[in-house]
Amino acid sequence: MAKNPKILSIVLAGGEGTRLMPLTRDRAKPAVPFGGVFRLIDFPLSNLVNSGYSKTVVLTQYKSHSLDRHISRVWRFSPLMDEYVSPVPAQQRLGKHWYLGSADAIYQTVNIIEDERPDIVVIVGADHVYRMDFEQMVRQHIESGAEFTVAGIRQPISQSDQFGVIEVDPDHPNMIKSFQEKPKTTTGLPDAPEQILASMGNYVANTDALFEALALDEKADNTKHDMGGDIAPFFAERNQAGVYDFNSNEVPGATETDHAYWRDVGTLKQFYDAHMDLIAYTPEFNLYNQDWPIYTMSGNLPPAKFVHAGRDRLGHATDSIVSNGVIVSGGEVHHSVISPGVRIHSWAQVVDSILFDSVTINRRARVYKAILDKNVVLTENATVGIDTERDLARGFTVTPDGITVVPKGTVVES
C-alpha cells in the first residue's frame, strides 16, 4: 500500500425509504430534509469532505431528481483541483435491471472506479445522522492489513436482531471473526458482554480485493448482492475483514454528550426522535460544532422574525430551532424544528413538531407532535395531531407512537 494512498469515496444513495412514507413519496430518502436547513445526504458528504476526501461518487436510483438537483447546486468543487461530487444514476450497464442491492450498485459502476484507479475505496451510506472522521478509519484499515473494514457502533445486545452484527476475534479485536445479518441471539463484546458491534453501513476496502469479491458475488446464486449481508461475510470467512469501533473516532469540537452519536433515521419515529435530539437543552447531536461543520446551502433568506408582543398575542419560540426566512407573527412555537420560509400566524400553536420549508400555519391553528412536509397549509382553526381519528380519516399517517405526518402540499381545513 502506498504511503499516501489514493482514495475514492462512494455514497450509496439509492434507497427507496418506504418506511419514511409519505416523506419519500416524491423524493429519495437521502434527499429528505433534516434539521431545518439540511438534507440527509449533507451528513455523509460533509464527513467525507472534513476527512479530506474530495473525490466522491453518489449512486442514485429512486426518485432522484431533488437529490440530483441538491447535489448539483450545493456540492460543487473546483475542477482545477480535480475535486468533485458526482451523482451517478442507475445505468443498467450489466443487464436490463436496476440495482439489485448495494453490492450490485457498486459492481455496476466499476468502470468509474477503474477510471479513477484508487488504492482504497471508502463506501458510506447516505441516510444516517452522525459525524465521523473517515481518515482515522482508513488509517486503521491500512495498519491492520485487512482487505475490507467495517465500521461498527456499540449497541445493546437486545437489539441484535435489528442490525448486521460483528463478532470480533478476542485475540485480534480489530479483526472480524464472523458477520451475522440481524441474528436473534449472539455473543456480546469481550470488554462489554451486554453490547454488540453493529454495522454502520460504512466500509473501507482495498480496490483489487473489492473488485474480486464483487465479481464473485455477481455470479453467485445464493446472494442478495448486499454489502453487509454478502460482501462483509465474504471477507470475514477468509479472515480478511477488519472492524473499526466508531467509539474510538475523535472528531474536533465533539462534546462528551454527542461523541460517537449515530442515528439511523429509517423510520418515522427514528426521524422524529433524531430531531428531538437536536433541540435538547444539551443536544444529543450538536449542529453548532463549527470545528466539524455540516455543509449545505439554504438559500438567500433574511433572518427569522418574531412580531407582536401583546399580553394575549406574543410571537415567540422556546426550546426550538428556527431557520432563516421564518416569521412567527403572534404565534407560539415550543420544542419544535422550523425550516426556512415558514409562517406562523397569530394565536397559532406549534408544539413538539417538525415543519418543513414554506409551511403556513394560519390563525388559531394548532399542531402537536407532527411532521408537516413542504408547503403544507393549515387554514384558520385547523388542527393536526389533536384528534387521531380525524387525522386518520383525512388520510394522514399516524405512527403507533402518535406522530402525525402530513404529505407535501396538503391544505388542512378546520
CSV table of C-alpha atoms in Angstrom, one decimal:
chain,number,residue,atom,x,y,z
A,1,MET,CA,0.0,0.0,0.0
A,2,ALA,CA,1.3,3.5,-0.9
A,3,LYS,CA,2.3,5.8,1.9
A,4,ASN,CA,-0.4,8.3,0.8
A,5,PRO,CA,-3.0,6.0,-0.9
A,6,LYS,CA,-5.3,7.4,-3.5
A,7,ILE,CA,-8.9,7.4,-2.1
A,8,LEU,CA,-12.2,7.4,-3.9
A,9,SER,CA,-15.4,7.7,-1.9
A,10,ILE,CA,-18.7,6.2,-2.9
A,11,VAL,CA,-22.0,7.2,-1.3
A,12,LEU,CA,-24.9,4.7,-1.6
A,13,ALA,CA,-27.9,6.9,-2.1
A,14,GLY,CA,-30.3,4.7,-4.0
A,15,GLY,CA,-32.5,3.7,-1.1
A,16,GLU,CA,-36.3,3.8,-1.6
A,17,GLY,CA,-37.1,4.7,2.0
A,18,THR,CA,-40.5,3.1,2.1
A,19,ARG,CA,-40.6,3.3,5.9
A,20,LEU,CA,-40.4,7.1,5.8
A,21,MET,CA,-43.5,7.4,3.6
A,22,PRO,CA,-45.1,9.9,3.0
A,23,LEU,CA,-41.9,11.9,3.3
A,24,THR,CA,-40.4,9.8,0.5
A,25,ARG,CA,-43.5,9.9,-1.7
A,26,ASP,CA,-41.8,12.5,-4.1
A,27,ARG,CA,-38.1,12.2,-3.1
A,28,ALA,CA,-35.3,9.8,-2.5
A,29,LYS,CA,-34.6,9.1,1.2
A,30,PRO,CA,-31.2,10.8,1.2
A,31,ALA,CA,-33.0,14.0,-0.1
A,32,VAL,CA,-35.4,14.2,2.8
A,33,PRO,CA,-34.9,17.5,4.7
A,34,PHE,CA,-33.4,17.3,8.2
A,35,GLY,CA,-32.7,19.7,11.0
A,36,GLY,CA,-34.3,22.7,9.4
A,37,VAL,CA,-31.8,23.5,6.6
A,38,PHE,CA,-30.1,20.3,5.7
A,39,ARG,CA,-30.8,17.2,3.6
A,40,LEU,CA,-29.8,13.7,4.9
A,41,ILE,CA,-27.2,13.5,2.1
A,42,ASP,CA,-25.4,16.5,3.6
A,43,PHE,CA,-24.2,14.5,6.6
A,44,PRO,CA,-22.1,11.8,4.8
A,45,LEU,CA,-20.8,14.3,2.2
A,46,SER,CA,-19.7,16.7,5.0
A,47,ASN,CA,-18.0,13.9,6.8
A,48,LEU,CA,-16.1,12.9,3.7
A,49,VAL,CA,-15.0,16.5,2.9
A,50,ASN,CA,-14.0,17.2,6.5
A,51,SER,CA,-12.0,14.0,6.4
A,52,GLY,CA,-10.0,15.3,3.4
A,53,TYR,CA,-11.7,13.2,0.8
A,54,SER,CA,-13.0,15.3,-2.1
A,55,LYS,CA,-13.5,12.8,-4.9
A,56,THR,CA,-16.9,11.3,-4.4
A,57,VAL,CA,-19.4,9.4,-6.5
A,58,VAL,CA,-23.0,9.3,-5.3
A,59,LEU,CA,-25.0,6.3,-6.6
A,60,THR,CA,-28.7,7.3,-7.0
A,61,GLN,CA,-31.8,5.4,-8.2
A,62,TYR,CA,-35.3,6.0,-6.8
A,63,LYS,CA,-37.0,9.4,-7.3
A,64,SER,CA,-33.6,11.0,-7.6
A,65,HIS,CA,-34.5,14.4,-9.2
A,66,SER,CA,-34.5,16.5,-6.0
A,67,LEU,CA,-31.4,14.7,-4.7
A,68,ASP,CA,-29.5,15.3,-8.0
A,69,ARG,CA,-30.6,18.9,-8.0
A,70,HIS,CA,-29.4,19.5,-4.4
A,71,ILE,CA,-26.0,17.9,-5.1
A,72,SER,CA,-25.5,19.9,-8.3
A,73,ARG,CA,-26.4,23.2,-6.6
A,74,VAL,CA,-24.6,22.7,-3.2
A,75,TRP,CA,-21.8,20.2,-3.7
A,76,ARG,CA,-19.7,21.9,-6.3
A,77,PHE,CA,-15.9,21.9,-6.1
A,78,SER,CA,-13.1,23.4,-8.2
A,79,PRO,CA,-12.3,21.3,-11.3
A,80,LEU,CA,-8.9,22.8,-11.3
A,81,MET,CA,-8.1,20.8,-8.1
A,82,ASP,CA,-9.6,17.6,-9.6
A,83,GLU,CA,-12.3,17.6,-6.9
A,84,TYR,CA,-15.9,16.6,-7.4
A,85,VAL,CA,-19.1,15.2,-6.0
A,86,SER,CA,-20.7,13.4,-8.9
A,87,PRO,CA,-24.2,11.9,-8.8
A,88,VAL,CA,-24.4,8.7,-10.9
A,89,PRO,CA,-27.9,7.3,-11.7
A,90,ALA,CA,-28.5,3.6,-12.2
A,91,GLN,CA,-27.5,2.9,-15.8
A,92,GLN,CA,-28.3,-0.8,-16.4
A,93,ARG,CA,-24.7,-1.4,-17.6
A,94,LEU,CA,-24.8,-5.1,-16.9
A,95,GLY,CA,-28.3,-6.0,-17.9
A,96,LYS,CA,-31.9,-4.8,-18.1
A,97,HIS,CA,-32.3,-4.4,-14.3
A,98,TRP,CA,-31.9,-1.7,-11.7
A,99,TYR,CA,-29.6,-2.1,-8.7
A,100,LEU,CA,-30.2,-5.5,-7.1
A,101,GLY,CA,-28.5,-4.4,-3.9
A,102,SER,CA,-25.7,-2.2,-2.6
A,103,ALA,CA,-23.0,-4.5,-3.8
A,104,ASP,CA,-24.6,-4.7,-7.2
A,105,ALA,CA,-24.8,-0.9,-7.3
A,106,ILE,CA,-21.0,-0.7,-6.8
A,107,TYR,CA,-20.4,-3.5,-9.3
A,108,GLN,CA,-22.4,-1.8,-12.0
A,109,THR,CA,-20.2,1.3,-11.6
A,110,VAL,CA,-16.8,-0.5,-11.6
A,111,ASN,CA,-15.9,1.4,-14.7
A,112,ILE,CA,-16.0,4.7,-12.8
A,113,ILE,CA,-13.7,3.2,-10.1
A,114,GLU,CA,-11.3,1.9,-12.8
A,115,ASP,CA,-11.1,5.3,-14.4
A,116,GLU,CA,-10.1,6.9,-11.1
A,117,ARG,CA,-7.7,4.0,-10.2
A,118,PRO,CA,-7.8,4.4,-6.4
A,119,ASP,CA,-5.9,2.3,-4.0
A,120,ILE,CA,-8.7,2.4,-1.5
A,121,VAL,CA,-12.5,2.8,-1.8
A,122,VAL,CA,-14.4,4.4,1.1
A,123,ILE,CA,-18.1,3.3,0.9
A,124,VAL,CA,-20.7,5.1,3.0
A,125,GLY,CA,-24.5,5.1,3.4
A,126,ALA,CA,-26.5,8.3,2.6
A,127,ASP,CA,-29.2,8.3,5.3
A,128,HIS,CA,-27.6,8.4,8.7
A,129,VAL,CA,-27.0,11.3,11.0
A,130,TYR,CA,-23.6,11.5,12.6
A,131,ARG,CA,-20.1,13.0,12.5
A,132,MET,CA,-17.1,10.8,11.6
A,133,ASP,CA,-13.5,11.3,10.6
A,134,PHE,CA,-13.1,8.6,7.9
A,135,GLU,CA,-9.3,9.2,7.7
A,136,GLN,CA,-9.0,7.6,11.1
A,137,MET,CA,-10.8,4.5,9.9
A,138,VAL,CA,-8.7,4.4,6.7
A,139,ARG,CA,-5.5,4.6,8.8
A,140,GLN,CA,-6.6,1.7,11.0
A,141,HIS,CA,-7.6,-0.3,7.9
A,142,ILE,CA,-4.1,0.1,6.4
A,143,GLU,CA,-2.3,-0.7,9.7
A,144,SER,CA,-4.4,-3.8,10.3
A,145,GLY,CA,-3.5,-5.4,6.9
A,146,ALA,CA,-7.2,-6.1,6.3
A,147,GLU,CA,-8.6,-6.2,2.8
A,148,PHE,CA,-12.0,-4.9,3.9
A,149,THR,CA,-13.0,-3.0,7.1
A,150,VAL,CA,-16.5,-2.4,8.5
A,151,ALA,CA,-17.3,0.5,10.8
A,152,GLY,CA,-19.2,-0.7,13.9
A,153,ILE,CA,-21.1,1.1,16.6
A,154,ARG,CA,-21.9,-0.3,20.0
A,155,GLN,CA,-25.5,-1.1,20.6
A,156,PRO,CA,-27.4,-3.1,23.3
A,157,ILE,CA,-27.3,-6.9,22.7
A,158,SER,CA,-31.1,-6.9,23.0
A,159,GLN,CA,-31.2,-5.0,19.6
A,160,SER,CA,-29.1,-7.6,17.7
A,161,ASP,CA,-32.0,-8.6,15.5
A,162,GLN,CA,-32.1,-5.0,14.1
A,163,PHE,CA,-28.5,-4.8,12.8
A,164,GLY,CA,-25.8,-6.6,11.0
A,165,VAL,CA,-23.7,-7.9,14.0
A,166,ILE,CA,-19.9,-8.0,14.0
A,167,GLU,CA,-18.4,-10.7,16.2
A,168,VAL,CA,-14.8,-9.8,16.9
A,169,ASP,CA,-11.8,-12.1,17.3
A,170,PRO,CA,-10.9,-12.0,21.0
A,171,ASP,CA,-7.2,-12.4,20.2
A,172,HIS,CA,-7.3,-9.7,17.5
A,173,PRO,CA,-10.0,-7.2,18.4
A,174,ASN,CA,-9.6,-5.2,15.2
A,175,MET,CA,-10.5,-8.3,13.1
A,176,ILE,CA,-13.9,-9.8,12.4
A,177,LYS,CA,-14.5,-13.4,13.5
A,178,SER,CA,-17.9,-13.6,11.9
A,179,PHE,CA,-20.6,-11.3,10.5
A,180,GLN,CA,-24.3,-12.1,11.1
A,181,GLU,CA,-27.2,-10.3,9.5
A,182,LYS,CA,-29.9,-9.5,12.2
A,183,PRO,CA,-29.4,-12.6,14.4
A,184,LYS,CA,-31.9,-13.3,17.1
A,185,THR,CA,-29.1,-14.3,19.5
A,186,THR,CA,-25.4,-13.5,19.5
A,187,THR,CA,-22.4,-13.1,21.7
A,188,GLY,CA,-21.6,-9.8,23.4
A,189,LEU,CA,-18.2,-8.0,23.2
A,190,PRO,CA,-15.3,-9.3,25.2
A,191,ASP,CA,-15.0,-6.0,27.1
A,192,ALA,CA,-18.8,-5.4,27.3
A,193,PRO,CA,-20.9,-8.6,27.3
A,194,GLU,CA,-24.1,-6.6,27.2
A,195,GLN,CA,-23.1,-4.8,24.0
A,196,ILE,CA,-22.6,-5.7,20.3
A,197,LEU,CA,-20.9,-4.0,17.5
A,198,ALA,CA,-23.5,-3.2,14.9
A,199,SER,CA,-22.6,-2.4,11.3
A,200,MET,CA,-23.0,1.3,10.5
A,201,GLY,CA,-23.1,0.6,6.7
A,202,ASN,CA,-19.7,2.3,6.2
A,203,TYR,CA,-16.8,0.3,4.7
A,204,VAL,CA,-13.2,0.7,3.6
A,205,ALA,CA,-11.8,-1.7,1.0
A,206,ASN,CA,-8.7,-2.3,-1.0
A,207,THR,CA,-9.7,-1.8,-4.5
A,208,ASP,CA,-8.4,-5.0,-6.1
A,209,ALA,CA,-9.9,-7.2,-3.3
A,210,LEU,CA,-13.2,-5.4,-3.6
A,211,PHE,CA,-13.4,-6.0,-7.4
A,212,GLU,CA,-12.7,-9.7,-6.8
A,213,ALA,CA,-15.4,-10.0,-4.2
A,214,LEU,CA,-18.0,-8.1,-6.3
A,215,ALA,CA,-17.3,-10.2,-9.4
A,216,LEU,CA,-17.8,-13.4,-7.4
A,217,ASP,CA,-20.9,-12.1,-5.8
A,218,GLU,CA,-22.4,-11.1,-9.2
A,219,LYS,CA,-22.1,-14.8,-10.3
A,220,ALA,CA,-23.3,-16.4,-7.1
A,221,ASP,CA,-26.8,-17.9,-6.8
A,222,ASN,CA,-27.5,-17.5,-3.1
A,223,THR,CA,-26.9,-13.8,-2.7
A,224,LYS,CA,-28.8,-10.6,-2.1
A,225,HIS,CA,-25.9,-8.6,-3.6
A,226,ASP,CA,-25.7,-6.6,-0.4
A,227,MET,CA,-22.5,-5.1,1.1
A,228,GLY,CA,-23.4,-6.0,4.7
A,229,GLY,CA,-25.2,-9.3,4.0
A,230,ASP,CA,-22.8,-10.7,1.4
A,231,ILE,CA,-19.6,-8.9,0.9
A,232,ALA,CA,-18.7,-8.4,4.6
A,233,PRO,CA,-19.2,-12.1,5.4
A,234,PHE,CA,-17.2,-13.0,2.3
A,235,PHE,CA,-14.1,-11.3,3.7
A,236,ALA,CA,-14.8,-12.4,7.3
A,237,GLU,CA,-14.8,-16.1,6.2
A,238,ARG,CA,-11.4,-15.5,4.7
A,239,ASN,CA,-10.0,-13.8,7.8
A,240,GLN,CA,-9.5,-10.6,5.8
A,241,ALA,CA,-12.2,-8.4,7.4
A,242,GLY,CA,-11.3,-5.7,10.0
A,243,VAL,CA,-13.6,-3.8,12.2
A,244,TYR,CA,-13.4,-0.1,13.2
A,245,ASP,CA,-15.0,0.7,16.5
A,246,PHE,CA,-16.8,4.0,16.0
A,247,ASN,CA,-16.4,4.8,19.7
A,248,SER,CA,-12.7,5.4,19.1
A,249,ASN,CA,-13.4,8.1,16.5
A,250,GLU,CA,-12.4,11.5,17.7
A,251,VAL,CA,-14.0,14.5,15.9
A,252,PRO,CA,-12.8,18.1,16.6
A,253,GLY,CA,-15.3,20.0,18.7
A,254,ALA,CA,-17.2,17.0,19.8
A,255,THR,CA,-18.6,17.1,23.3
A,256,GLU,CA,-19.0,14.3,25.9
A,257,THR,CA,-22.7,14.2,25.1
A,258,ASP,CA,-22.5,13.9,21.3
A,259,HIS,CA,-19.3,11.9,21.0
A,260,ALA,CA,-19.9,8.9,18.7
A,261,TYR,CA,-23.5,10.0,18.1
A,262,TRP,CA,-25.1,8.0,15.2
A,263,ARG,CA,-28.7,7.6,14.3
A,264,ASP,CA,-30.4,5.5,11.7
A,265,VAL,CA,-33.4,7.6,10.6
A,266,GLY,CA,-35.0,4.8,8.6
A,267,THR,CA,-38.5,5.1,10.3
A,268,LEU,CA,-40.7,8.0,11.1
A,269,LYS,CA,-40.2,7.5,14.8
A,270,GLN,CA,-36.4,7.4,14.4
A,271,PHE,CA,-36.6,10.5,12.1
A,272,TYR,CA,-38.7,12.3,14.7
A,273,ASP,CA,-36.5,11.3,17.7
A,274,ALA,CA,-33.4,12.4,15.9
A,275,HIS,CA,-34.9,15.9,15.5
A,276,MET,CA,-35.8,16.0,19.2
A,277,ASP,CA,-32.1,15.2,19.9
A,278,LEU,CA,-31.2,18.4,18.2
A,279,ILE,CA,-33.3,20.7,20.4
A,280,ALA,CA,-32.5,19.2,23.8
A,281,TYR,CA,-31.0,21.7,26.3
A,282,THR,CA,-27.7,19.8,26.0
A,283,PRO,CA,-28.2,18.5,22.4
A,284,GLU,CA,-27.5,14.8,21.8
A,285,PHE,CA,-26.2,16.0,18.4
A,286,ASN,CA,-24.7,19.4,18.3
A,287,LEU,CA,-25.4,21.1,14.9
A,288,TYR,CA,-23.4,24.1,16.1
A,289,ASN,CA,-20.0,22.4,16.1
A,290,GLN,CA,-18.1,24.6,13.6
A,291,ASP,CA,-14.9,22.6,14.0
A,292,TRP,CA,-16.5,19.9,12.0
A,293,PRO,CA,-19.3,21.7,10.1
A,294,ILE,CA,-22.2,20.1,8.3
A,295,TYR,CA,-22.4,21.9,5.0
A,296,THR,CA,-25.4,22.8,3.0
A,297,MET,CA,-27.0,25.8,1.2
A,298,SER,CA,-30.3,27.1,2.5
A,299,GLY,CA,-30.9,30.0,0.1
A,300,ASN,CA,-30.8,33.8,0.2
A,301,LEU,CA,-33.3,34.3,3.0
A,302,PRO,CA,-33.5,37.0,5.7
A,303,PRO,CA,-33.1,36.2,9.4
A,304,ALA,CA,-36.0,34.8,11.3
A,305,LYS,CA,-38.5,37.4,12.6
A,306,PHE,CA,-40.8,37.4,15.7
A,307,VAL,CA,-43.5,40.1,15.9
A,308,HIS,CA,-46.3,41.1,18.3
A,309,ALA,CA,-45.7,41.4,22.0
A,310,GLY,CA,-49.2,41.8,23.4
A,311,ARG,CA,-50.4,40.2,26.5
A,312,ASP,CA,-52.6,37.7,24.6
A,313,ARG,CA,-50.6,37.7,21.3
A,314,LEU,CA,-46.9,37.1,21.7
A,315,GLY,CA,-44.8,35.9,18.8
A,316,HIS,CA,-42.2,33.6,20.4
A,317,ALA,CA,-40.3,30.3,20.2
A,318,THR,CA,-38.9,28.3,23.1
A,319,ASP,CA,-36.6,25.2,23.1
A,320,SER,CA,-36.7,25.2,19.3
A,321,ILE,CA,-34.6,25.5,16.1
A,322,VAL,CA,-35.9,28.4,13.9
A,323,SER,CA,-34.4,28.7,10.4
A,324,ASN,CA,-33.9,31.7,8.2
A,325,GLY,CA,-36.9,33.3,6.5
A,326,VAL,CA,-39.3,32.3,9.2
A,327,ILE,CA,-41.9,34.7,10.5
A,328,VAL,CA,-43.6,34.0,13.8
A,329,SER,CA,-46.4,36.6,13.9
A,330,GLY,CA,-48.1,36.4,17.2
A,331,GLY,CA,-47.9,32.6,17.3
A,332,GLU,CA,-46.3,30.2,19.7
A,333,VAL,CA,-43.6,27.6,18.9
A,334,HIS,CA,-42.3,25.2,21.5
A,335,HIS,CA,-39.9,22.3,21.3
A,336,SER,CA,-40.0,22.2,17.5
A,337,VAL,CA,-37.8,22.4,14.4
A,338,ILE,CA,-38.9,25.0,12.0
A,339,SER,CA,-37.5,25.1,8.4
A,340,PRO,CA,-36.9,28.1,6.1
A,341,GLY,CA,-39.8,30.2,4.9
A,342,VAL,CA,-42.4,29.0,7.5
A,343,ARG,CA,-45.2,31.4,8.5
A,344,ILE,CA,-46.9,31.0,11.9
A,345,HIS,CA,-49.7,33.5,12.4
A,346,SER,CA,-51.5,34.9,15.5
A,347,TRP,CA,-52.7,32.7,18.3
A,348,ALA,CA,-51.4,29.6,16.4
A,349,GLN,CA,-49.5,26.9,18.3
A,350,VAL,CA,-46.8,24.5,17.1
A,351,VAL,CA,-45.6,22.1,19.8
A,352,ASP,CA,-43.3,19.0,19.6
A,353,SER,CA,-43.3,19.2,15.8
A,354,ILE,CA,-41.2,19.4,12.7
A,355,LEU,CA,-42.2,21.8,10.0
A,356,PHE,CA,-40.5,21.6,6.5
A,357,ASP,CA,-40.0,24.5,4.2
A,358,SER,CA,-42.7,27.1,3.5
A,359,VAL,CA,-45.4,25.6,5.7
A,360,THR,CA,-48.1,28.1,6.7
A,361,ILE,CA,-49.9,27.9,10.0
A,362,ASN,CA,-52.8,30.3,9.9
A,363,ARG,CA,-54.6,32.0,12.9
A,364,ARG,CA,-55.6,29.8,15.8
A,365,ALA,CA,-54.4,26.6,14.1
A,366,ARG,CA,-52.7,24.1,16.3
A,367,VAL,CA,-50.0,21.5,15.5
A,368,TYR,CA,-49.0,18.9,18.1
A,369,LYS,CA,-46.4,16.1,17.7
A,370,ALA,CA,-46.5,16.2,13.9
A,371,ILE,CA,-44.3,16.3,10.8
A,372,LEU,CA,-45.5,18.7,8.1
A,373,ASP,CA,-43.9,18.3,4.7
A,374,LYS,CA,-43.2,21.2,2.4
A,375,ASN,CA,-45.9,23.8,1.5
A,376,VAL,CA,-48.5,22.3,3.9
A,377,VAL,CA,-51.1,24.9,4.8
A,378,LEU,CA,-53.3,24.9,7.9
A,379,THR,CA,-56.3,27.1,7.5
A,380,GLU,CA,-57.7,29.2,10.4
A,381,ASN,CA,-58.6,27.0,13.4
A,382,ALA,CA,-57.3,23.8,11.7
A,383,THR,CA,-55.6,21.2,13.8
A,384,VAL,CA,-53.1,18.4,13.3
A,385,GLY,CA,-52.1,15.9,16.0
A,386,ILE,CA,-55.1,16.8,18.2
A,387,ASP,CA,-57.6,14.2,17.1
A,388,THR,CA,-56.0,11.0,15.9
A,389,GLU,CA,-59.2,9.5,14.4
A,390,ARG,CA,-59.9,12.7,12.4
A,391,ASP,CA,-56.2,12.7,11.2
A,392,LEU,CA,-56.6,9.1,10.0
A,393,ALA,CA,-59.9,9.9,8.3
A,394,ARG,CA,-58.2,12.7,6.4
A,395,GLY,CA,-55.6,10.2,5.0
A,396,PHE,CA,-52.7,11.3,7.2
A,397,THR,CA,-50.2,8.9,8.5
A,398,VAL,CA,-50.2,8.4,12.3
A,399,THR,CA,-47.5,6.2,13.8
A,400,PRO,CA,-48.1,3.9,16.8
A,401,ASP,CA,-46.2,6.5,18.8
A,402,GLY,CA,-48.7,9.2,17.9
A,403,ILE,CA,-46.7,11.1,15.4
A,404,THR,CA,-48.9,12.6,12.7
A,405,VAL,CA,-47.4,13.1,9.2
A,406,VAL,CA,-48.9,15.4,6.6
A,407,PRO,CA,-47.8,15.0,3.0
A,408,LYS,CA,-46.3,17.7,0.9
A,409,GLY,CA,-48.6,20.4,-0.4
A,410,THR,CA,-51.7,19.4,1.7
A,411,VAL,CA,-54.2,22.0,2.6
A,412,VAL,CA,-55.7,21.1,6.0
A,413,GLU,CA,-59.1,22.5,6.6
A,414,SER,CA,-60.6,23.3,10.0
